[in-house]
């Protein structure tokens, strides 16, 4: 059967990859499926597995109508395998193999590399579901609860997407890796998830919005650069995942905007002009803007670590091999091989932060991170617009890339958000000004009261401008089943 834009529902697993005619992979996935459901039931959204949630399900890859909306119980969600259409005559667009036809099978010499990239990407998907599993209970509205669950089921689908590639193209090693993806656990001491930010807690809804804003955006950048891959099935998978990822970042960006709007509105009503009068603002039952800035500092810095070391031979090897490119690779005007090219990298030189020209090939991570930082800054401007509109004198700012880092050039120093190096003592005495303190966390936690009446919102967050799927304001996005 040829690959189509329509999803095949005749098997348990909706797909547009002709699974019915691929009995080996179909069987492997059917064997993996119960373990996945088991993982979802134990590590997925707690307390809502029997509720009806108004979810979109990817049913096709037609850009005009790829999803349909309906009430679904999450364990019955149709997690499918969908690849963006194959492009006629697609080539390897960069690296040593530039100009060759894109690979439909894994080149033997790059097998280990590709497997590693797919496993690392795959590991982040279930990790975020685990991190967010308790948030349903404190949802500030049914609208937000639905968005959380939408993100969760789609991260589940992204895991399926990576597991499909492992089963289809990596034989026995692939099956073993797919099983291990269900065994690691976010934050677990013995079997943690692979990357730092995915082992952190997501203790409250402001964290959830910051996570989807900053960390899902790292996901976007990684998917964008894997979408450039010379290994065509990986490219096509990532291209389709990006359509879903956009909603995750929308949830984060608008979630923070709505919290900002509510805070500014409450301040205006109470005639509080000073955004730093934290005690007065908190009395209004809203989150003060400086605390939101601290949360942004935390999630931004954790997400920067996901880009790895600024200068990296691994990244150079991936690029040279043609397996992982740059953001919007084909739109960049250069030789796409980076012979002799350099790229400015911020480095620590004699205790000072300086820009140093490095070979562009080893600076691939740095370049992707720069693109990421620029993308983060854009959305933050929208938060600032919302503040400006209300007349409150406050602006969000991204901290310096050296701030609060665990990986790369700046892991050994204590930098302020402005990028000055501090002594250990200075850092210890000031870090609560820049990162959420225990008291900040406790305060936010005190606001996390569930608000589950249709059309109602918790004290700290404004209503959205439009509903999901154009639904009216009082639409019941989740029909909560109380057992
Ligand atoms: Fe994802
Ligand atoms: Fe995501």
Short mmCIF file of C-alpha atoms and ligand atoms in Angstrom, two decimals:
data_model
loop_
_atom_site.label_atom_id
_atom_site.label_comp_id
_atom_site.label_asym_id
_atom_site.label_seq_id
_atom_site.Cartn_x
_atom_site.Cartn_y
_atom_site.Cartn_z
CA UNK A 1 0.00 0.00 0.00
CA UNK A 2 1.42 3.40 -0.88
CA UNK A 3 1.91 5.99 1.82
CA UNK A 4 -1.10 8.26 1.94
CA UNK A 5 -2.20 11.43 3.64
CA UNK A 6 -5.05 9.52 5.25
CA UNK A 7 -4.52 7.66 8.49
CA UNK A 8 -4.99 3.95 8.57
CA UNK A 9 -7.34 3.09 11.44
CA UNK A 10 -7.68 -0.54 10.47
CA UNK A 11 -4.83 -1.44 12.78
CA UNK A 12 -4.57 -0.53 16.43
CA UNK A 13 -2.06 2.16 15.55
CA UNK A 14 -3.20 4.97 13.24
CA UNK A 15 -0.46 5.57 10.72
CA UNK A 16 0.43 6.77 7.27
CA UNK A 17 3.48 4.55 6.93
CA UNK A 18 1.75 1.45 5.57
CA UNK A 19 2.07 -0.50 8.82
CA UNK A 20 -0.44 -3.14 7.63
CA UNK A 21 2.05 -4.22 5.01
CA UNK A 22 4.94 -4.23 7.40
CA UNK A 23 4.10 -7.12 9.68
CA UNK A 24 7.50 -7.17 11.37
CA UNK A 25 7.25 -3.58 12.60
CA UNK A 26 3.52 -3.84 13.29
CA UNK A 27 4.14 -6.84 15.57
CA UNK A 28 7.00 -5.10 17.33
CA UNK A 29 4.83 -2.05 18.00
CA UNK A 30 1.90 -4.17 19.12
CA UNK A 31 4.23 -5.80 21.61
CA UNK A 32 5.48 -2.46 22.83
CA UNK A 33 1.96 -1.02 23.13
CA UNK A 34 0.88 -2.68 26.46
CA UNK A 35 4.05 -1.45 28.16
CA UNK A 36 3.32 2.01 26.89
CA UNK A 37 -0.27 1.94 28.23
CA UNK A 38 1.06 0.65 31.51
CA UNK A 39 3.52 3.55 31.63
CA UNK A 40 0.73 6.01 30.75
CA UNK A 41 -1.55 4.67 33.50
CA UNK A 42 1.13 4.84 36.18
CA UNK A 43 3.13 7.91 35.08
CA UNK A 44 0.56 9.89 33.05
CA UNK A 45 -1.87 12.57 34.33
CA UNK A 46 -2.92 11.42 37.76
CA UNK A 47 -6.61 11.33 38.64
CA UNK A 48 -8.07 12.03 35.20
CA UNK A 49 -7.67 8.82 33.26
CA UNK A 50 -11.43 8.21 33.19
CA UNK A 51 -12.43 11.82 32.42
CA UNK A 52 -13.59 12.91 28.98
CA UNK A 53 -11.22 15.48 27.56
CA UNK A 54 -11.85 17.64 24.50
CA UNK A 55 -8.70 16.75 22.57
CA UNK A 56 -7.39 17.10 19.09
CA UNK A 57 -6.12 13.94 17.47
CA UNK A 58 -3.83 13.97 14.47
CA UNK A 59 -5.74 12.12 11.78
CA UNK A 60 -3.92 13.15 8.63
CA UNK A 61 -0.96 15.12 7.43
CA UNK A 62 -3.01 17.37 5.19
CA UNK A 63 -2.07 20.89 6.34
CA UNK A 64 -5.67 22.05 5.81
CA UNK A 65 -7.19 19.56 8.21
CA UNK A 66 -4.72 17.39 10.01
CA UNK A 67 -6.55 17.16 13.33
CA UNK A 68 -10.02 16.48 14.61
CA UNK A 69 -11.43 17.54 18.00
CA UNK A 70 -13.61 15.36 20.19
CA UNK A 71 -14.09 14.09 23.73
CA UNK A 72 -11.65 11.28 24.45
CA UNK A 73 -10.58 9.40 27.55
CA UNK A 74 -6.82 9.82 27.53
CA UNK A 75 -5.86 6.13 27.73
CA UNK A 76 -8.00 5.66 24.58
CA UNK A 77 -6.24 8.44 22.65
CA UNK A 78 -5.19 7.24 19.18
CA UNK A 79 -1.45 7.70 19.35
CA UNK A 80 -0.46 7.41 15.76
CA UNK A 81 2.59 7.35 13.55
CA UNK A 82 2.54 10.18 11.07
CA UNK A 83 5.33 11.32 8.82
CA UNK A 84 5.22 14.49 6.75
CA UNK A 85 5.03 13.77 3.00
CA UNK A 86 8.12 12.59 1.20
CA UNK A 87 9.64 15.36 -0.85
CA UNK A 88 10.49 14.45 -4.40
CA UNK A 89 14.25 14.28 -5.00
CA UNK A 90 15.18 15.38 -1.52
CA UNK A 91 18.95 15.60 -1.01
CA UNK A 92 21.35 15.55 1.89
CA UNK A 93 21.68 19.32 2.21
CA UNK A 94 24.85 19.75 4.25
CA UNK A 95 28.04 18.10 5.43
CA UNK A 96 30.36 15.69 3.67
CA UNK A 97 27.51 14.02 1.73
CA UNK A 98 25.95 17.25 0.52
CA UNK A 99 24.20 16.74 -2.82
CA UNK A 100 23.70 12.97 -2.46
CA UNK A 101 20.14 11.64 -2.49
CA UNK A 102 18.60 11.68 1.03
CA UNK A 103 18.87 8.26 2.72
CA UNK A 104 15.78 6.10 3.02
CA UNK A 105 17.70 3.58 5.12
CA UNK A 106 20.21 4.16 7.89
CA UNK A 107 23.76 4.37 6.51
CA UNK A 108 25.79 1.74 8.38
CA UNK A 109 28.56 4.15 9.34
CA UNK A 110 26.07 6.52 11.03
CA UNK A 111 23.91 3.95 12.73
CA UNK A 112 25.20 4.58 16.25
CA UNK A 113 25.00 8.35 15.81
CA UNK A 114 21.43 8.30 14.54
CA UNK A 115 20.29 5.87 17.17
CA UNK A 116 21.74 8.12 19.86
CA UNK A 117 20.01 11.23 18.48
CA UNK A 118 16.67 9.46 18.24
CA UNK A 119 16.93 8.01 21.75
CA UNK A 120 17.86 11.35 23.32
CA UNK A 121 14.96 13.08 21.56
CA UNK A 122 12.63 10.19 22.43
CA UNK A 123 13.61 10.31 26.11
CA UNK A 124 12.45 13.91 26.53
CA UNK A 125 8.89 13.13 25.40
CA UNK A 126 7.71 10.82 28.22
CA UNK A 127 9.89 12.75 30.68
CA UNK A 128 7.77 15.89 30.42
CA UNK A 129 4.56 13.88 30.89
CA UNK A 130 6.07 12.50 34.11
CA UNK A 131 7.08 15.96 35.26
CA UNK A 132 3.58 17.31 34.72
CA UNK A 133 1.55 14.40 36.04
CA UNK A 134 0.19 16.04 39.19
CA UNK A 135 -0.77 19.38 37.67
CA UNK A 136 -4.31 18.41 36.66
CA UNK A 137 -5.36 18.53 40.31
CA UNK A 138 -4.55 22.23 40.62
CA UNK A 139 -5.68 23.34 37.16
CA UNK A 140 -6.74 27.01 37.22
CA UNK A 141 -9.57 26.24 34.74
CA UNK A 142 -10.96 23.47 32.58
CA UNK A 143 -9.50 25.29 29.58
CA UNK A 144 -6.00 25.05 31.06
CA UNK A 145 -6.53 21.49 32.20
CA UNK A 146 -7.45 20.52 28.67
CA UNK A 147 -4.36 22.24 27.29
CA UNK A 148 -2.15 20.39 29.77
CA UNK A 149 -3.63 17.05 28.73
CA UNK A 150 -3.33 17.97 25.05
CA UNK A 151 0.36 18.62 25.51
CA UNK A 152 0.69 15.37 27.47
CA UNK A 153 -0.98 13.12 24.89
CA UNK A 154 1.04 14.73 22.10
CA UNK A 155 4.29 14.16 23.98
CA UNK A 156 3.10 10.56 24.18
CA UNK A 157 2.66 10.58 20.41
CA UNK A 158 6.13 12.01 19.98
CA UNK A 159 7.46 9.06 21.94
CA UNK A 160 5.60 6.78 19.52
CA UNK A 161 7.19 8.64 16.62
CA UNK A 162 10.71 7.97 17.90
CA UNK A 163 9.88 4.39 18.89
CA UNK A 164 8.60 3.73 15.38
CA UNK A 165 11.97 4.80 13.94
CA UNK A 166 13.80 2.59 16.45
CA UNK A 167 11.66 -0.46 15.61
CA UNK A 168 11.65 0.12 11.90
CA UNK A 169 15.31 0.93 11.29
CA UNK A 170 17.43 -0.30 14.20
CA UNK A 171 16.53 -3.96 14.67
CA UNK A 172 17.24 -5.56 18.02
CA UNK A 173 19.16 -2.57 19.45
CA UNK A 174 16.21 -0.39 18.49
CA UNK A 175 13.74 -2.62 20.32
CA UNK A 176 15.91 -2.57 23.42
CA UNK A 177 16.17 1.19 23.33
CA UNK A 178 12.38 1.45 22.88
CA UNK A 179 11.88 -0.67 26.00
CA UNK A 180 14.30 1.45 28.00
CA UNK A 181 12.40 4.59 27.05
CA UNK A 182 9.57 3.20 29.18
CA UNK A 183 11.85 2.37 32.09
CA UNK A 184 13.67 5.58 32.86
CA UNK A 185 11.79 8.04 35.10
CA UNK A 186 12.07 11.78 35.48
CA UNK A 187 13.96 12.66 38.65
CA UNK A 188 14.65 9.03 39.58
CA UNK A 189 17.92 8.53 41.46
CA UNK A 190 18.76 5.21 39.78
CA UNK A 191 17.18 5.53 36.34
CA UNK A 192 16.81 9.22 35.58
CA UNK A 193 15.85 10.67 32.22
CA UNK A 194 18.83 11.52 30.04
CA UNK A 195 18.86 15.32 30.20
CA UNK A 196 18.98 17.62 33.22
CA UNK A 197 15.97 19.87 32.57
CA UNK A 198 13.82 16.76 32.24
CA UNK A 199 14.68 15.61 35.75
CA UNK A 200 13.58 18.85 37.39
CA UNK A 201 10.21 19.25 39.06
CA UNK A 202 7.30 21.11 37.54
CA UNK A 203 5.73 22.02 40.87
CA UNK A 204 3.09 24.55 39.81
CA UNK A 205 1.29 26.01 36.81
CA UNK A 206 3.60 28.96 36.39
CA UNK A 207 6.43 26.44 36.04
CA UNK A 208 4.35 24.51 33.53
CA UNK A 209 3.86 27.62 31.40
CA UNK A 210 7.54 28.55 31.66
CA UNK A 211 8.48 24.97 30.80
CA UNK A 212 6.29 24.89 27.71
CA UNK A 213 7.59 28.33 26.74
CA UNK A 214 11.32 27.69 27.24
CA UNK A 215 11.86 23.93 27.24
CA UNK A 216 9.36 22.97 24.54
CA UNK A 217 11.05 25.69 22.51
CA UNK A 218 14.34 23.86 22.91
CA UNK A 219 12.35 20.89 21.61
CA UNK A 220 11.34 22.96 18.61
CA UNK A 221 14.98 23.87 17.86
CA UNK A 222 16.11 20.26 18.18
CA UNK A 223 13.27 19.07 15.93
CA UNK A 224 14.06 21.82 13.43
CA UNK A 225 17.66 20.71 13.18
CA UNK A 226 16.71 17.01 13.00
CA UNK A 227 14.15 17.90 10.32
CA UNK A 228 17.20 18.86 8.21
CA UNK A 229 18.62 15.35 8.56
CA UNK A 230 19.86 13.46 5.53
CA UNK A 231 18.09 10.42 7.03
CA UNK A 232 14.75 11.09 5.41
CA UNK A 233 12.39 9.19 7.77
CA UNK A 234 13.79 11.19 10.70
CA UNK A 235 13.36 14.43 8.79
CA UNK A 236 9.75 13.62 7.89
CA UNK A 237 8.86 12.54 11.44
CA UNK A 238 10.26 15.73 12.93
CA UNK A 239 8.55 17.92 10.38
CA UNK A 240 5.19 16.56 11.43
CA UNK A 241 6.00 16.79 15.15
CA UNK A 242 6.69 20.48 14.70
CA UNK A 243 3.05 21.12 13.79
CA UNK A 244 2.04 19.83 17.23
CA UNK A 245 4.94 21.50 19.03
CA UNK A 246 3.66 24.93 18.00
CA UNK A 247 0.62 24.45 20.25
CA UNK A 248 2.84 23.59 23.23
CA UNK A 249 4.68 26.87 22.92
CA UNK A 250 1.38 28.67 22.43
CA UNK A 251 0.21 27.22 25.76
CA UNK A 252 3.34 28.54 27.45
CA UNK A 253 3.41 31.94 25.86
CA UNK A 254 -0.27 32.69 26.38
CA UNK A 255 -0.27 31.12 29.85
CA UNK A 256 2.40 33.53 31.06
CA UNK A 257 0.71 36.42 29.24
CA UNK A 258 -2.57 35.68 31.02
CA UNK A 259 -0.85 35.53 34.42
CA UNK A 260 0.83 38.87 33.63
CA UNK A 261 -2.46 40.44 32.53
CA UNK A 262 -4.24 39.33 35.67
CA UNK A 263 -1.46 40.66 37.92
CA UNK A 264 -1.39 44.04 36.18
CA UNK A 265 -5.15 44.31 36.27
CA UNK A 266 -5.26 43.54 40.01
CA UNK A 267 -2.49 46.08 40.64
CA UNK A 268 -4.40 48.76 38.74
CA UNK A 269 -7.62 48.04 40.60
CA UNK A 270 -5.79 48.26 43.93
CA UNK A 271 -3.83 51.31 42.76
CA UNK A 272 -0.49 49.68 43.43
CA UNK A 273 2.12 51.32 41.22
CA UNK A 274 5.32 49.71 42.44
CA UNK A 275 5.72 46.23 40.91
CA UNK A 276 8.39 45.53 43.56
CA UNK A 277 5.94 46.00 46.43
CA UNK A 278 5.73 42.24 46.50
CA UNK A 279 3.84 41.86 49.77
CA UNK A 280 1.07 44.21 48.62
CA UNK A 281 0.76 42.53 45.21
CA UNK A 282 0.66 39.04 46.71
CA UNK A 283 -2.18 40.06 49.02
CA UNK A 284 -4.29 40.47 45.88
CA UNK A 285 -4.04 36.75 45.15
CA UNK A 286 -1.87 37.20 42.07
CA UNK A 287 1.78 36.45 41.29
CA UNK A 288 4.06 39.49 41.45
CA UNK A 289 6.04 40.23 38.29
CA UNK A 290 9.53 39.94 39.90
CA UNK A 291 8.71 36.35 40.93
CA UNK A 292 7.63 35.59 37.36
CA UNK A 293 10.99 36.95 36.21
CA UNK A 294 12.75 34.55 38.60
CA UNK A 295 10.81 31.61 37.19
CA UNK A 296 11.77 32.73 33.68
CA UNK A 297 15.43 32.93 34.76
CA UNK A 298 15.27 29.39 36.09
CA UNK A 299 13.59 27.77 33.11
CA UNK A 300 15.63 29.71 30.56
CA UNK A 301 18.93 28.68 32.16
CA UNK A 302 17.88 25.02 32.52
CA UNK A 303 16.84 25.02 28.88
CA UNK A 304 20.14 26.53 27.70
CA UNK A 305 21.90 23.52 29.21
CA UNK A 306 19.99 21.32 26.77
CA UNK A 307 22.07 22.70 23.90
CA UNK A 308 25.21 21.06 25.26
CA UNK A 309 28.70 22.50 25.15
CA UNK A 310 29.22 25.61 23.04
CA UNK A 311 32.17 23.99 21.32
CA UNK A 312 31.51 20.35 20.57
CA UNK A 313 33.17 17.78 18.34
CA UNK A 314 30.06 15.59 18.61
CA UNK A 315 27.97 18.36 17.09
CA UNK A 316 30.60 18.80 14.37
CA UNK A 317 30.52 15.07 13.63
CA UNK A 318 26.71 15.04 13.42
CA UNK A 319 26.85 17.94 11.01
CA UNK A 320 29.62 16.54 8.89
CA UNK A 321 27.80 13.22 8.67
CA UNK A 322 24.65 14.99 7.49
CA UNK A 323 22.49 13.64 10.31
CA UNK A 324 21.71 16.88 12.21
CA UNK A 325 21.79 20.31 10.60
CA UNK A 326 21.39 23.91 11.64
CA UNK A 327 18.14 25.81 12.23
CA UNK A 328 16.71 26.54 8.75
CA UNK A 329 19.80 25.03 7.15
CA UNK A 330 18.61 25.31 3.58
CA UNK A 331 17.89 29.04 3.94
CA UNK A 332 21.40 29.87 5.15
CA UNK A 333 23.68 31.26 2.47
CA UNK A 334 27.00 29.50 2.77
CA UNK A 335 28.66 26.32 1.51
CA UNK A 336 26.77 24.09 4.03
CA UNK A 337 30.03 22.32 4.74
CA UNK A 338 31.61 25.07 6.81
CA UNK A 339 35.09 24.50 5.48
CA UNK A 340 37.26 27.22 6.92
CA UNK A 341 34.30 29.20 8.33
CA UNK A 342 34.29 30.56 11.88
CA UNK A 343 31.54 31.51 14.33
CA UNK A 344 31.70 33.77 17.41
CA UNK A 345 31.37 31.82 20.64
CA UNK A 346 30.99 33.33 24.11
CA UNK A 347 33.69 31.80 26.27
CA UNK A 348 35.31 32.22 29.60
CA UNK A 349 38.79 33.69 29.10
CA UNK A 350 40.85 34.40 32.25
CA UNK A 351 37.66 34.65 34.28
CA UNK A 352 36.08 37.10 31.81
CA UNK A 353 33.27 36.42 29.35
CA UNK A 354 34.52 37.12 25.82
CA UNK A 355 33.50 36.40 22.23
CA UNK A 356 36.03 34.15 20.54
CA UNK A 357 35.98 33.02 16.89
CA UNK A 358 35.85 29.22 16.71
CA UNK A 359 35.62 26.88 13.70
CA UNK A 360 31.94 27.07 12.67
CA UNK A 361 31.80 23.29 12.52
CA UNK A 362 32.52 22.81 16.20
CA UNK A 363 30.33 25.81 17.10
CA UNK A 364 27.10 24.25 15.78
CA UNK A 365 25.55 24.01 19.27
CA UNK A 366 26.39 27.64 19.95
CA UNK A 367 24.72 28.73 16.76
CA UNK A 368 21.56 26.75 17.50
CA UNK A 369 21.51 28.21 20.99
CA UNK A 370 21.82 31.73 19.56
CA UNK A 371 18.84 31.06 17.31
CA UNK A 372 16.98 29.77 20.34
CA UNK A 373 17.77 32.82 22.46
CA UNK A 374 16.52 35.12 19.68
CA UNK A 375 13.30 33.10 19.47
CA UNK A 376 12.82 33.28 23.28
CA UNK A 377 13.30 37.04 23.24
CA UNK A 378 10.54 37.55 20.66
CA UNK A 379 7.79 36.00 22.76
CA UNK A 380 9.05 37.76 25.86
CA UNK A 381 8.38 41.03 24.07
CA UNK A 382 4.72 40.02 23.93
CA UNK A 383 4.71 39.68 27.71
CA UNK A 384 6.25 43.12 27.91
CA UNK A 385 3.57 44.55 25.61
CA UNK A 386 0.90 43.25 27.98
CA UNK A 387 2.62 44.99 30.90
CA UNK A 388 3.12 48.18 28.92
CA UNK A 389 -0.56 48.31 28.00
CA UNK A 390 -1.47 48.32 31.67
CA UNK A 391 0.97 51.12 32.47
CA UNK A 392 2.92 49.13 35.08
CA UNK A 393 6.63 50.01 35.05
CA UNK A 394 8.26 46.61 34.63
CA UNK A 395 9.98 44.73 31.85
CA UNK A 396 11.00 41.09 31.56
CA UNK A 397 14.54 40.42 30.45
CA UNK A 398 16.33 37.24 29.50
CA UNK A 399 19.28 36.67 31.83
CA UNK A 400 22.80 36.45 30.43
CA UNK A 401 23.65 33.04 28.94
CA UNK A 402 26.32 32.57 31.63
CA UNK A 403 23.71 32.80 34.41
CA UNK A 404 23.03 29.62 36.45
CA UNK A 405 24.62 27.12 34.09
CA UNK A 406 25.51 23.49 34.69
CA UNK A 407 26.82 22.62 31.25
CA UNK A 408 29.38 24.21 28.94
CA UNK A 409 31.71 27.18 29.25
CA UNK A 410 30.06 28.76 32.27
CA UNK A 411 29.40 25.79 34.49
CA UNK A 412 32.32 26.68 36.72
CA UNK A 413 31.36 30.27 37.50
CA UNK A 414 28.62 32.11 39.36
CA UNK A 415 27.32 34.73 37.00
CA UNK A 416 24.65 37.32 37.77
CA UNK A 417 21.75 37.79 35.30
CA UNK A 418 23.81 40.68 33.88
CA UNK A 419 26.73 38.33 33.27
CA UNK A 420 29.20 39.52 35.92
CA UNK A 421 31.23 36.80 37.62
CA UNK A 422 30.55 36.63 41.37
CA UNK A 423 32.33 35.01 44.29
CA UNK A 424 30.66 32.03 45.95
CA UNK A 425 29.72 34.21 48.90
CA UNK A 426 28.16 36.91 46.71
CA UNK A 427 26.23 34.29 44.77
CA UNK A 428 24.97 32.62 47.94
CA UNK A 429 23.79 35.92 49.40
CA UNK A 430 22.08 37.11 46.23
CA UNK A 431 20.77 34.07 44.41
CA UNK A 432 17.28 34.37 45.94
CA UNK A 433 16.94 37.69 44.12
CA UNK A 434 17.30 35.87 40.82
CA UNK A 435 15.92 32.37 41.26
CA UNK A 436 12.68 31.29 42.94
CA UNK A 437 13.24 30.81 46.67
CA UNK A 438 11.48 28.35 48.91
CA UNK A 439 9.20 31.19 50.07
CA UNK A 440 8.36 32.12 46.45
CA UNK A 441 7.51 28.50 45.75
CA UNK A 442 5.32 28.27 48.84
CA UNK A 443 3.47 31.43 47.88
CA UNK A 444 2.80 30.22 44.34
CA UNK A 445 1.72 26.88 45.74
CA UNK A 446 -0.83 28.67 47.96
CA UNK A 447 -2.48 30.08 44.83
CA UNK A 448 -2.74 26.73 43.09
CA UNK A 449 -6.38 26.19 43.96
CA UNK A 450 -8.33 24.12 41.46
CA UNK A 451 -10.98 26.04 39.55
CA UNK A 452 -13.11 23.61 37.60
CA UNK A 453 -16.39 25.41 36.89
CA UNK A 454 -16.76 25.90 33.13
CA UNK A 455 -15.79 29.46 32.21
CA UNK A 456 -14.22 30.19 35.63
CA UNK A 457 -10.54 30.95 36.29
CA UNK A 458 -8.36 30.90 39.39
CA UNK A 459 -7.52 34.24 41.00
CA UNK A 460 -4.08 34.54 39.46
CA UNK A 461 -4.81 34.10 35.76
CA UNK A 462 -6.93 35.90 33.16
CA UNK A 463 -9.31 34.17 30.75
CA UNK A 464 -7.93 33.44 27.26
CA UNK A 465 -8.97 35.66 24.37
CA UNK A 466 -10.38 32.78 22.33
CA UNK A 467 -11.38 29.22 23.10
CA UNK A 468 -9.83 26.07 21.73
CA UNK A 469 -11.47 25.05 18.45
CA UNK A 470 -13.40 28.36 18.70
CA UNK A 471 -15.48 27.12 21.60
CA UNK A 472 -17.43 29.59 23.75
CA UNK A 473 -16.00 30.82 27.07
CA UNK A 474 -18.05 28.46 29.23
CA UNK A 475 -17.35 25.35 27.19
CA UNK A 476 -16.75 22.26 29.33
CA UNK A 477 -13.32 21.23 28.04
CA UNK A 478 -12.99 18.40 30.54
CA UNK A 479 -15.90 16.38 31.86
CA UNK A 480 -14.37 15.33 35.11
CA UNK A 481 -15.22 11.84 36.16
CA UNK A 482 -15.31 11.69 39.95
CA UNK A 483 -14.92 8.09 40.93
FE1 LIG B 1 7.45 16.61 22.03
FE1 LIG B 2 6.28 19.63 23.28
#
